[in-house]
PDB file of N, CA and C in Angstrom:
ATOM      1  N   MET A 201     240.518   8.477 115.054  1.00  0.00           N
ATOM      2  CA  MET A 201     242.164   9.223 115.488  1.00  0.00           C
ATOM      3  C   MET A 201     241.419  10.295 116.446  1.00  0.00           C
ATOM      4  N   ASP A 202     240.427  10.184 116.567  1.00  0.00           N
ATOM      5  CA  ASP A 202     240.200  11.692 117.643  1.00  0.00           C
ATOM      6  C   ASP A 202     241.047  11.796 118.394  1.00  0.00           C
ATOM      7  N   MET A 203     241.698  13.207 118.552  1.00  0.00           N
ATOM      8  CA  MET A 203     242.494  13.554 120.224  1.00  0.00           C
ATOM      9  C   MET A 203     241.739  13.458 121.326  1.00  0.00           C
ATOM     10  N   ILE A 204     240.683  14.120 121.391  1.00  0.00           N
ATOM     11  CA  ILE A 204     240.484  14.694 122.211  1.00  0.00           C
ATOM     12  C   ILE A 204     239.492  13.458 122.830  1.00  0.00           C
ATOM     13  N   LYS A 205     240.132  12.610 124.139  1.00  0.00           N
ATOM     14  CA  LYS A 205     239.552  12.463 124.853  1.00  0.00           C
ATOM     15  C   LYS A 205     239.430  12.511 125.976  1.00  0.00           C
ATOM     16  N   LEU A 206     238.968  12.078 128.071  1.00  0.00           N
ATOM     17  CA  LEU A 206     238.955  11.850 128.469  1.00  0.00           C
ATOM     18  C   LEU A 206     239.461  11.441 129.249  1.00  0.00           C
ATOM     19  N   ASN A 207     240.845  12.207 129.720  1.00  0.00           N
ATOM     20  CA  ASN A 207     241.308  10.570 130.617  1.00  0.00           C
ATOM     21  C   ASN A 207     240.983  11.124 131.686  1.00  0.00           C
ATOM     22  N   TRP A 208     241.914  10.003 132.826  1.00  0.00           N
ATOM     23  CA  TRP A 208     241.839  10.264 134.118  1.00  0.00           C
ATOM     24  C   TRP A 208     241.974  11.535 134.364  1.00  0.00           C
ATOM     25  N   THR A 209     243.437  12.519 134.116  1.00  0.00           N
ATOM     26  CA  THR A 209     244.278  13.308 134.479  1.00  0.00           C
ATOM     27  C   THR A 209     242.687  14.815 133.972  1.00  0.00           C
ATOM     28  N   ASP A 210     242.785  14.690 133.190  1.00  0.00           N
ATOM     29  CA  ASP A 210     241.221  15.481 133.070  1.00  0.00           C
ATOM     30  C   ASP A 210     240.035  15.504 133.741  1.00  0.00           C
ATOM     31  N   GLN A 211     239.709  14.112 134.024  1.00  0.00           N
ATOM     32  CA  GLN A 211     238.377  13.184 134.508  1.00  0.00           C
ATOM     33  C   GLN A 211     239.140  14.683 136.271  1.00  0.00           C
ATOM     34  N   ASN A 212     240.225  13.995 136.859  1.00  0.00           N
ATOM     35  CA  ASN A 212     240.469  14.477 138.583  1.00  0.00           C
ATOM     36  C   ASN A 212     239.922  16.168 138.009  1.00  0.00           C
ATOM     37  N   LEU A 213     241.058  17.036 136.837  1.00  0.00           N
ATOM     38  CA  LEU A 213     241.152  18.667 137.224  1.00  0.00           C
ATOM     39  C   LEU A 213     239.735  19.295 136.957  1.00  0.00           C
ATOM     40  N   ILE A 214     238.627  18.174 136.711  1.00  0.00           N
ATOM     41  CA  ILE A 214     237.611  18.703 136.305  1.00  0.00           C
ATOM     42  C   ILE A 214     236.517  18.432 138.215  1.00  0.00           C
ATOM     43  N   ARG A 215     237.044  17.311 138.173  1.00  0.00           N
ATOM     44  CA  ARG A 215     236.719  16.973 139.675  1.00  0.00           C
ATOM     45  C   ARG A 215     237.212  18.142 141.116  1.00  0.00           C
ATOM     46  N   LYS A 216     238.668  18.394 140.831  1.00  0.00           N
ATOM     47  CA  LYS A 216     239.190  19.578 142.006  1.00  0.00           C
ATOM     48  C   LYS A 216     238.239  20.833 141.583  1.00  0.00           C
ATOM     49  N   PHE A 217     237.701  20.932 140.021  1.00  0.00           N
ATOM     50  CA  PHE A 217     237.605  22.318 139.471  1.00  0.00           C
ATOM     51  C   PHE A 217     236.115  22.647 140.783  1.00  0.00           C
ATOM     52  N   TYR A 218     235.400  21.628 140.703  1.00  0.00           N
ATOM     53  CA  TYR A 218     234.119  21.787 141.039  1.00  0.00           C
ATOM     54  C   TYR A 218     234.446  21.956 143.063  1.00  0.00           C
ATOM     55  N   GLU A 219     235.895  21.294 142.671  1.00  0.00           N
ATOM     56  CA  GLU A 219     235.563  20.679 144.267  1.00  0.00           C
ATOM     57  C   GLU A 219     235.740  22.244 144.897  1.00  0.00           C
ATOM     58  N   LEU A 220     235.825  23.513 144.684  1.00  0.00           N
ATOM     59  CA  LEU A 220     236.042  24.687 144.909  1.00  0.00           C
ATOM     60  C   LEU A 220     235.011  25.388 144.563  1.00  0.00           C
ATOM     61  N   ILE A 221     234.455  24.488 144.723  1.00  0.00           N
ATOM     62  CA  ILE A 221     233.141  25.484 144.755  1.00  0.00           C
ATOM     63  C   ILE A 221     232.544  26.390 143.772  1.00  0.00           C
ATOM     64  N   PRO A 222     233.115  26.274 142.709  1.00  0.00           N
ATOM     65  CA  PRO A 222     233.090  27.847 141.498  1.00  0.00           C
ATOM     66  C   PRO A 222     231.346  28.668 141.571  1.00  0.00           C
ATOM     67  N   ASN A 223     231.455  29.759 141.136  1.00  0.00           N
ATOM     68  CA  ASN A 223     229.813  30.321 140.788  1.00  0.00           C
ATOM     69  C   ASN A 223     229.569  29.641 139.816  1.00  0.00           C
ATOM     70  N   GLU A 224     228.739  30.077 139.410  1.00  0.00           N
ATOM     71  CA  GLU A 224     227.856  29.439 138.128  1.00  0.00           C
ATOM     72  C   GLU A 224     228.723  30.446 137.082  1.00  0.00           C
ATOM     73  N   ASP A 225     228.647  31.981 137.488  1.00  0.00           N
ATOM     74  CA  ASP A 225     230.139  32.918 135.985  1.00  0.00           C
ATOM     75  C   ASP A 225     231.376  32.045 136.105  1.00  0.00           C
ATOM     76  N   VAL A 226     231.623  31.598 136.715  1.00  0.00           N
ATOM     77  CA  VAL A 226     233.092  30.652 136.997  1.00  0.00           C
ATOM     78  C   VAL A 226     232.391  29.549 135.954  1.00  0.00           C
ATOM     79  N   ILE A 227     231.198  28.815 135.671  1.00  0.00           N
ATOM     80  CA  ILE A 227     231.467  27.431 135.351  1.00  0.00           C
ATOM     81  C   ILE A 227     230.934  27.804 133.896  1.00  0.00           C
ATOM     82  N   GLN A 228     230.706  28.482 133.654  1.00  0.00           N
ATOM     83  CA  GLN A 228     230.537  28.932 132.724  1.00  0.00           C
ATOM     84  C   GLN A 228     231.186  29.321 131.985  1.00  0.00           C
ATOM     85  N   THR A 229     232.173  30.353 132.380  1.00  0.00           N
ATOM     86  CA  THR A 229     232.888  30.740 131.580  1.00  0.00           C
ATOM     87  C   THR A 229     234.348  29.525 131.416  1.00  0.00           C
ATOM     88  N   ALA A 230     234.620  28.476 132.227  1.00  0.00           N
ATOM     89  CA  ALA A 230     235.325  27.135 132.656  1.00  0.00           C
ATOM     90  C   ALA A 230     234.514  26.189 131.141  1.00  0.00           C
ATOM     91  N   LYS A 231     232.982  26.419 131.058  1.00  0.00           N
ATOM     92  CA  LYS A 231     233.043  25.608 130.015  1.00  0.00           C
ATOM     93  C   LYS A 231     232.928  26.243 128.367  1.00  0.00           C
ATOM     94  N   GLN A 232     232.795  28.275 128.312  1.00  0.00           N
ATOM     95  CA  GLN A 232     233.154  28.101 126.863  1.00  0.00           C
ATOM     96  C   GLN A 232     234.935  27.880 127.173  1.00  0.00           C
ATOM     97  N   LEU A 233     235.927  28.096 128.073  1.00  0.00           N
ATOM     98  CA  LEU A 233     237.228  28.059 127.683  1.00  0.00           C
ATOM     99  C   LEU A 233     237.145  26.349 127.109  1.00  0.00           C
ATOM    100  N   TRP A 234     236.928  24.916 127.916  1.00  0.00           N
ATOM    101  CA  TRP A 234     236.565  23.596 127.193  1.00  0.00           C
ATOM    102  C   TRP A 234     236.581  23.902 125.840  1.00  0.00           C
ATOM    103  N   GLN A 235     235.113  24.404 125.777  1.00  0.00           N
ATOM    104  CA  GLN A 235     234.649  24.118 124.355  1.00  0.00           C
ATOM    105  C   GLN A 235     235.811  24.922 123.334  1.00  0.00           C
ATOM    106  N   ILE A 236     236.591  25.848 123.597  1.00  0.00           N
ATOM    107  CA  ILE A 236     237.823  26.484 122.278  1.00  0.00           C
ATOM    108  C   ILE A 236     239.125  25.479 122.612  1.00  0.00           C
ATOM    109  N   ALA A 237     238.607  25.074 124.626  1.00  0.00           N
ATOM    110  CA  ALA A 237     240.344  24.009 123.253  1.00  0.00           C
ATOM    111  C   ALA A 237     239.718  22.735 122.970  1.00  0.00           C
ATOM    112  N   ALA A 238     239.402  22.569 122.774  1.00  0.00           N
ATOM    113  CA  ALA A 238     238.007  21.111 122.470  1.00  0.00           C
ATOM    114  C   ALA A 238     238.320  21.513 120.582  1.00  0.00           C
ATOM    115  N   ASP A 239     237.724  22.723 120.451  1.00  0.00           N
ATOM    116  CA  ASP A 239     237.858  23.101 119.330  1.00  0.00           C
ATOM    117  C   ASP A 239     238.783  23.494 118.633  1.00  0.00           C
ATOM    118  N   GLU A 240     239.550  23.605 118.916  1.00  0.00           N
ATOM    119  CA  GLU A 240     241.072  24.553 118.836  1.00  0.00           C
ATOM    120  C   GLU A 240     242.042  22.598 118.496  1.00  0.00           C
ATOM    121  N   LEU A 241     241.796  21.834 119.393  1.00  0.00           N
ATOM    122  CA  LEU A 241     242.446  20.162 118.577  1.00  0.00           C
ATOM    123  C   LEU A 241     242.068  20.001 117.739  1.00  0.00           C
ATOM    124  N   ARG A 242     240.999  20.061 117.949  1.00  0.00           N
ATOM    125  CA  ARG A 242     239.276  19.233 116.285  1.00  0.00           C
ATOM    126  C   ARG A 242     240.270  20.137 115.891  1.00  0.00           C
ATOM    127  N   THR A 243     240.655  21.575 115.014  1.00  0.00           N
ATOM    128  CA  THR A 243     240.999  21.778 114.203  1.00  0.00           C
ATOM    129  C   THR A 243     242.361  21.362 113.879  1.00  0.00           C
ATOM    130  N   LYS A 244     243.546  21.682 114.866  1.00  0.00           N
ATOM    131  CA  LYS A 244     244.925  20.933 114.639  1.00  0.00           C
ATOM    132  C   LYS A 244     244.046  19.076 114.277  1.00  0.00           C
ATOM    133  N   GLU A 245     243.771  18.869 114.694  1.00  0.00           N
ATOM    134  CA  GLU A 245     243.781  17.405 114.162  1.00  0.00           C
ATOM    135  C   GLU A 245     243.183  17.328 112.543  1.00  0.00           C
ATOM    136  N   LYS A 246     241.868  17.869 112.192  1.00  0.00           N
ATOM    137  CA  LYS A 246     241.808  18.636 111.081  1.00  0.00           C
ATOM    138  C   LYS A 246     242.412  19.184 109.982  1.00  0.00           C
ATOM    139  N   GLN A 247     243.503  19.527 110.675  1.00  0.00           N
ATOM    140  CA  GLN A 247     244.423  19.506 109.533  1.00  0.00           C
ATOM    141  C   GLN A 247     245.770  19.261 109.161  1.00  0.00           C
ATOM    142  N   GLU A 248     245.942  18.383 110.285  1.00  0.00           N
ATOM    143  CA  GLU A 248     246.949  16.976 110.793  1.00  0.00           C
ATOM    144  C   GLU A 248     246.489  16.454 109.177  1.00  0.00           C
ATOM    145  N   ILE A 249     245.715  15.862 109.098  1.00  0.00           N
ATOM    146  CA  ILE A 249     244.701  14.782 108.642  1.00  0.00           C
ATOM    147  C   ILE A 249     244.768  15.160 107.265  1.00  0.00           C
ATOM    148  N   PHE A 250     244.466  16.764 106.241  1.00  0.00           N
ATOM    149  CA  PHE A 250     244.004  17.167 105.503  1.00  0.00           C
ATOM    150  C   PHE A 250     246.069  17.382 105.116  1.00  0.00           C
ATOM    151  N   ARG A 251     247.103  17.644 106.570  1.00  0.00           N
ATOM    152  CA  ARG A 251     248.574  17.384 105.560  1.00  0.00           C
ATOM    153  C   ARG A 251     248.867  16.009 105.227  1.00  0.00           C
ATOM    154  N   GLN A 252     248.490  15.109 105.883  1.00  0.00           N
ATOM    155  CA  GLN A 252     248.916  14.066 105.030  1.00  0.00           C
ATOM    156  C   GLN A 252     247.937  13.678 103.657  1.00  0.00           C
ATOM    157  N   CYS A 253     246.782  13.941 103.093  1.00  0.00           N
ATOM    158  CA  CYS A 253     246.259  14.264 102.420  1.00  0.00           C
ATOM    159  C   CYS A 253     247.466  14.741 101.389  1.00  0.00           C
ATOM    160  N   ILE A 254     247.930  16.071 101.808  1.00  0.00           N
ATOM    161  CA  ILE A 254     248.679  16.424 100.482  1.00  0.00           C
ATOM    162  C   ILE A 254     249.784  15.899 100.625  1.00  0.00           C
ATOM    163  N   TYR A 255     250.606  15.569 101.637  1.00  0.00           N
ATOM    164  CA  TYR A 255     251.860  14.938 101.896  1.00  0.00           C
ATOM    165  C   TYR A 255     251.540  13.103 101.085  1.00  0.00           C
ATOM    166  N   LEU A 256     250.501  12.745 100.886  1.00  0.00           N
ATOM    167  CA  LEU A 256     250.586  10.882 100.093  1.00  0.00           C
ATOM    168  C   LEU A 256     250.102  11.860  99.061  1.00  0.00           C
ATOM    169  N   LYS A 257     249.706  12.708  98.428  1.00  0.00           N
ATOM    170  CA  LYS A 257     249.063  13.490  96.910  1.00  0.00           C
ATOM    171  C   LYS A 257     247.656  13.334  96.754  1.00  0.00           C
ATOM    172  N   ARG A 258     246.986  12.611  97.889  1.00  0.00           N
ATOM    173  CA  ARG A 258     245.645  12.604  98.031  1.00  0.00           C
ATOM    174  C   ARG A 258     244.524  13.557  98.270  1.00  0.00           C
ATOM    175  N   LEU A 259     243.130  13.639  98.116  1.00  0.00           N
ATOM    176  CA  LEU A 259     242.254  14.753  98.457  1.00  0.00           C
ATOM    177  C   LEU A 259     241.780  14.551  99.797  1.00  0.00           C
ATOM    178  N   PRO A 260     241.346  15.082 100.849  1.00  0.00           N
ATOM    179  CA  PRO A 260     240.532  14.901 101.328  1.00  0.00           C
ATOM    180  C   PRO A 260     239.050  14.212 100.653  1.00  0.00           C
ATOM    181  N   ASN A 261     237.827  12.906 101.222  1.00  0.00           N
ATOM    182  CA  ASN A 261     236.824  12.262 100.037  1.00  0.00           C
ATOM    183  C   ASN A 261     236.081  13.480  99.868  1.00  0.00           C
ATOM    184  N   LYS A 262     235.936  14.128 101.072  1.00  0.00           N
ATOM    185  CA  LYS A 262     234.867  15.354 100.790  1.00  0.00           C
ATOM    186  C   LYS A 262     235.231  16.025  99.312  1.00  0.00           C
ATOM    187  N   ILE A 263     236.077  16.348  99.200  1.00  0.00           N
ATOM    188  CA  ILE A 263     236.572  16.872  98.285  1.00  0.00           C
ATOM    189  C   ILE A 263     236.705  16.279  97.031  1.00  0.00           C
ATOM    190  N   GLU A 264     237.185  14.684  97.029  1.00  0.00           N
ATOM    191  CA  GLU A 264     237.290  13.978  96.574  1.00  0.00           C
ATOM    192  C   GLU A 264     235.942  13.819  94.912  1.00  0.00           C
ATOM    193  N   GLN A 265     234.857  13.692  96.635  1.00  0.00           N
ATOM    194  CA  GLN A 265     233.815  13.030  95.779  1.00  0.00           C
ATOM    195  C   GLN A 265     233.050  14.440  95.258  1.00  0.00           C
ATOM    196  N   LEU A 266     232.794  16.092  95.488  1.00  0.00           N
ATOM    197  CA  LEU A 266     232.894  17.365  94.869  1.00  0.00           C
ATOM    198  C   LEU A 266     233.120  16.897  93.427  1.00  0.00           C
ATOM    199  N   LEU A 267     235.271  16.570  93.301  1.00  0.00           N
ATOM    200  CA  LEU A 267     235.594  16.500  92.356  1.00  0.00           C
ATOM    201  C   LEU A 267     235.099  15.659  91.363  1.00  0.00           C
ATOM    202  N   ASN A 268     234.166  14.469  91.700  1.00  0.00           N
ATOM    203  CA  ASN A 268     233.787  13.263  90.353  1.00  0.00           C
ATOM    204  C   ASN A 268     232.499  13.345  90.302  1.00  0.00           C
ATOM    205  N   ASN A 269     231.985  14.824  91.541  1.00  0.00           N
ATOM    206  CA  ASN A 269     230.783  15.480  90.352  1.00  0.00           C
ATOM    207  C   ASN A 269     230.512  15.910  89.598  1.00  0.00           C
ATOM    208  N   LEU A 270     231.307  16.590  89.739  1.00  0.00           N
ATOM    209  CA  LEU A 270     231.773  17.919  88.453  1.00  0.00           C
ATOM    210  C   LEU A 270     232.313  17.374  87.281  1.00  0.00           C
ATOM    211  N   LEU A 271     233.526  15.841  87.611  1.00  0.00           N
ATOM    212  CA  LEU A 271     233.466  16.274  86.112  1.00  0.00           C
ATOM    213  C   LEU A 271     232.764  15.023  85.324  1.00  0.00           C
ATOM    214  N   ASP A 272     231.528  14.882  86.485  1.00  0.00           N
ATOM    215  CA  ASP A 272     230.369  13.967  86.046  1.00  0.00           C
ATOM    216  C   ASP A 272     230.102  14.344  85.542  1.00  0.00           C
ATOM    217  N   HIS A 273     229.748  16.228  85.811  1.00  0.00           N
ATOM    218  CA  HIS A 273     228.327  16.711  85.195  1.00  0.00           C
ATOM    219  C   HIS A 273     228.779  17.237  83.981  1.00  0.00           C
ATOM    220  N   ASN A 274     230.127  17.648  83.793  1.00  0.00           N
ATOM    221  CA  ASN A 274     231.114  18.727  82.703  1.00  0.00           C
ATOM    222  C   ASN A 274     230.679  17.153  81.918  1.00  0.00           C
ATOM    223  N   ARG A 275     230.684  15.815  81.687  1.00  0.00           N
ATOM    224  CA  ARG A 275     230.660  15.034  80.833  1.00  0.00           C
ATOM    225  C   ARG A 275     229.635  15.139  80.077  1.00  0.00           C
ATOM    226  N   LYS A 276     228.065  15.436  80.902  1.00  0.00           N
ATOM    227  CA  LYS A 276     227.466  15.164  80.772  1.00  0.00           C
ATOM    228  C   LYS A 276     226.615  16.325  79.434  1.00  0.00           C
ATOM    229  N   THR A 277     227.522  17.204  80.100  1.00  0.00           N
ATOM    230  CA  THR A 277     227.543  18.645  78.927  1.00  0.00           C
ATOM    231  C   THR A 277     228.127  19.106  77.896  1.00  0.00           C
ATOM    232  N   VAL A 278     228.430  18.130  78.220  1.00  0.00           N
ATOM    233  CA  VAL A 278     230.457  17.910  76.849  1.00  0.00           C
ATOM    234  C   VAL A 278     229.460  17.293  76.212  1.00  0.00           C
ATOM    235  N   ASN A 279     229.357  16.048  75.796  1.00  0.00           N
ATOM    236  CA  ASN A 279     228.415  14.916  75.403  1.00  0.00           C
ATOM    237  C   ASN A 279     226.949  15.204  74.567  1.00  0.00           C
ATOM    238  N   ASN A 280     225.699  16.035  75.416  1.00  0.00           N
ATOM    239  CA  ASN A 280     225.369  16.859  74.980  1.00  0.00           C
ATOM    240  C   ASN A 280     224.817  17.720  73.361  1.00  0.00           C
ATOM    241  N   SER A 281     224.689  17.154  72.521  1.00  0.00           N
ATOM    242  CA  SER A 281     224.657  17.952  71.498  1.00  0.00           C
ATOM    243  C   SER A 281     223.780  19.750  71.413  1.00  0.00           C
ATOM    244  N   PHE A 282     222.630  19.852  72.511  1.00  0.00           N
ATOM    245  CA  PHE A 282     221.818  20.555  72.727  1.00  0.00           C
ATOM    246  C   PHE A 282     223.148  21.979  72.130  1.00  0.00           C
ATOM    247  N   TYR A 283     223.980  21.940  72.886  1.00  0.00           N
ATOM    248  CA  TYR A 283     224.962  22.955  73.046  1.00  0.00           C
ATOM    249  C   TYR A 283     226.003  23.186  71.805  1.00  0.00           C
ATOM    250  N   ASP A 284     226.730  24.599  71.149  1.00  0.00           N
ATOM    251  CA  ASP A 284     227.206  23.571  70.300  1.00  0.00           C
ATOM    252  C   ASP A 284     228.911  23.528  70.890  1.00  0.00           C
ATOM    253  N   GLU A 285     229.552  23.419  69.149  1.00  0.00           N
ATOM    254  CA  GLU A 285     230.940  23.138  69.424  1.00  0.00           C
ATOM    255  C   GLU A 285     231.137  24.085  70.967  1.00  0.00           C
ATOM    256  N   ASP A 286     231.768  25.322  70.692  1.00  0.00           N
ATOM    257  CA  ASP A 286     232.407  26.170  71.114  1.00  0.00           C
ATOM    258  C   ASP A 286     231.482  26.264  72.739  1.00  0.00           C
ATOM    259  N   GLN A 287     230.944  26.300  72.642  1.00  0.00           N
ATOM    260  CA  GLN A 287     229.707  26.065  74.411  1.00  0.00           C
ATOM    261  C   GLN A 287     230.589  24.545  74.911  1.00  0.00           C
ATOM    262  N   ARG A 288     230.666  23.949  73.958  1.00  0.00           N
ATOM    263  CA  ARG A 288     231.226  22.217  74.791  1.00  0.00           C
ATOM    264  C   ARG A 288     232.567  23.017  74.983  1.00  0.00           C
ATOM    265  N   VAL A 289     232.805  23.215  73.624  1.00  0.00           N
ATOM    266  CA  VAL A 289     234.949  22.958  74.333  1.00  0.00           C
ATOM    267  C   VAL A 289     235.290  24.114  75.086  1.00  0.00           C
ATOM    268  N   SER A 290     234.780  25.306  75.885  1.00  0.00           N
ATOM    269  CA  SER A 290     234.859  26.300  76.862  1.00  0.00           C
ATOM    270  C   SER A 290     234.038  25.981  78.208  1.00  0.00           C
ATOM    271  N   CYS A 291     233.374  24.510  77.840  1.00  0.00           N
ATOM    272  CA  CYS A 291     233.192  24.089  79.596  1.00  0.00           C
ATOM    273  C   CYS A 291     234.434  23.371  80.322  1.00  0.00           C
ATOM    274  N   ASP A 292     234.101  22.293  79.191  1.00  0.00           N
ATOM    275  CA  ASP A 292     235.525  21.290  79.027  1.00  0.00           C
ATOM    276  C   ASP A 292     236.619  21.973  79.528  1.00  0.00           C
ATOM    277  N   SER A 293     237.316  23.359  79.081  1.00  0.00           N
ATOM    278  CA  SER A 293     237.966  23.658  79.423  1.00  0.00           C
ATOM    279  C   SER A 293     238.509  24.210  80.968  1.00  0.00           C
ATOM    280  N   ARG A 294     237.281  25.414  81.480  1.00  0.00           N
ATOM    281  CA  ARG A 294     237.472  25.355  82.193  1.00  0.00           C
ATOM    282  C   ARG A 294     237.295  24.202  84.040  1.00  0.00           C
ATOM    283  N   CYS A 295     236.650  23.514  83.443  1.00  0.00           N
ATOM    284  CA  CYS A 295     236.442  22.402  84.276  1.00  0.00           C
ATOM    285  C   CYS A 295     237.581  21.609  84.228  1.00  0.00           C
ATOM    286  N   LEU A 296     238.459  21.303  83.629  1.00  0.00           N
ATOM    287  CA  LEU A 296     239.547  20.524  83.072  1.00  0.00           C
ATOM    288  C   LEU A 296     240.947  22.121  84.230  1.00  0.00           C
ATOM    289  N   LYS A 297     240.721  23.677  84.390  1.00  0.00           N
ATOM    290  CA  LYS A 297     241.187  24.065  84.398  1.00  0.00           C
ATOM    291  C   LYS A 297     241.344  24.482  85.980  1.00  0.00           C
ATOM    292  N   MET A 298     239.818  23.819  86.192  1.00  0.00           N
ATOM    293  CA  MET A 298     239.291  24.309  88.139  1.00  0.00           C
ATOM    294  C   MET A 298     240.505  22.607  88.406  1.00  0.00           C
ATOM    295  N   VAL A 299     240.205  21.535  88.280  1.00  0.00           N
ATOM    296  CA  VAL A 299     239.962  20.478  88.422  1.00  0.00           C
ATOM    297  C   VAL A 299     241.603  20.177  88.515  1.00  0.00           C
ATOM    298  N   ASN A 300     242.781  21.211  87.597  1.00  0.00           N
ATOM    299  CA  ASN A 300     244.552  21.108  87.693  1.00  0.00           C
ATOM    300  C   ASN A 300     244.340  22.322  88.894  1.00  0.00           C
ATOM    301  N   GLN A 301     244.030  23.218  89.476  1.00  0.00           N
ATOM    302  CA  GLN A 301     244.400  23.947  89.933  1.00  0.00           C
ATOM    303  C   GLN A 301     243.886  23.881  91.459  1.00  0.00           C
ATOM    304  N   CYS A 302     243.446  22.349  91.453  1.00  0.00           N
ATOM    305  CA  CYS A 302     243.180  21.730  93.147  1.00  0.00           C
ATOM    306  C   CYS A 302     244.285  20.980  93.060  1.00  0.00           C
TER     307      CYS A 302
END
């Protein structure tokens, strides 16, 4: 779902730009502007993906994986008899509170 694709119109505009025989400073400035525009499009694409995830009430895969790792680590901590009961309950409570905030 990549929005950034070089189509015929883009190629034509780039060709016309270079036909103007710009100096090196103008070329560098144009490349910077093109990079900024590409970065902005990528950001908008990521925002839209995240918006869809929120709409579907589903977290992006990376965040979901982080939460799953956190929960696994928490389960190990809570089941570890090395910690006393209060520490285990406190750890479990903090973890669940963080997950619920997501």
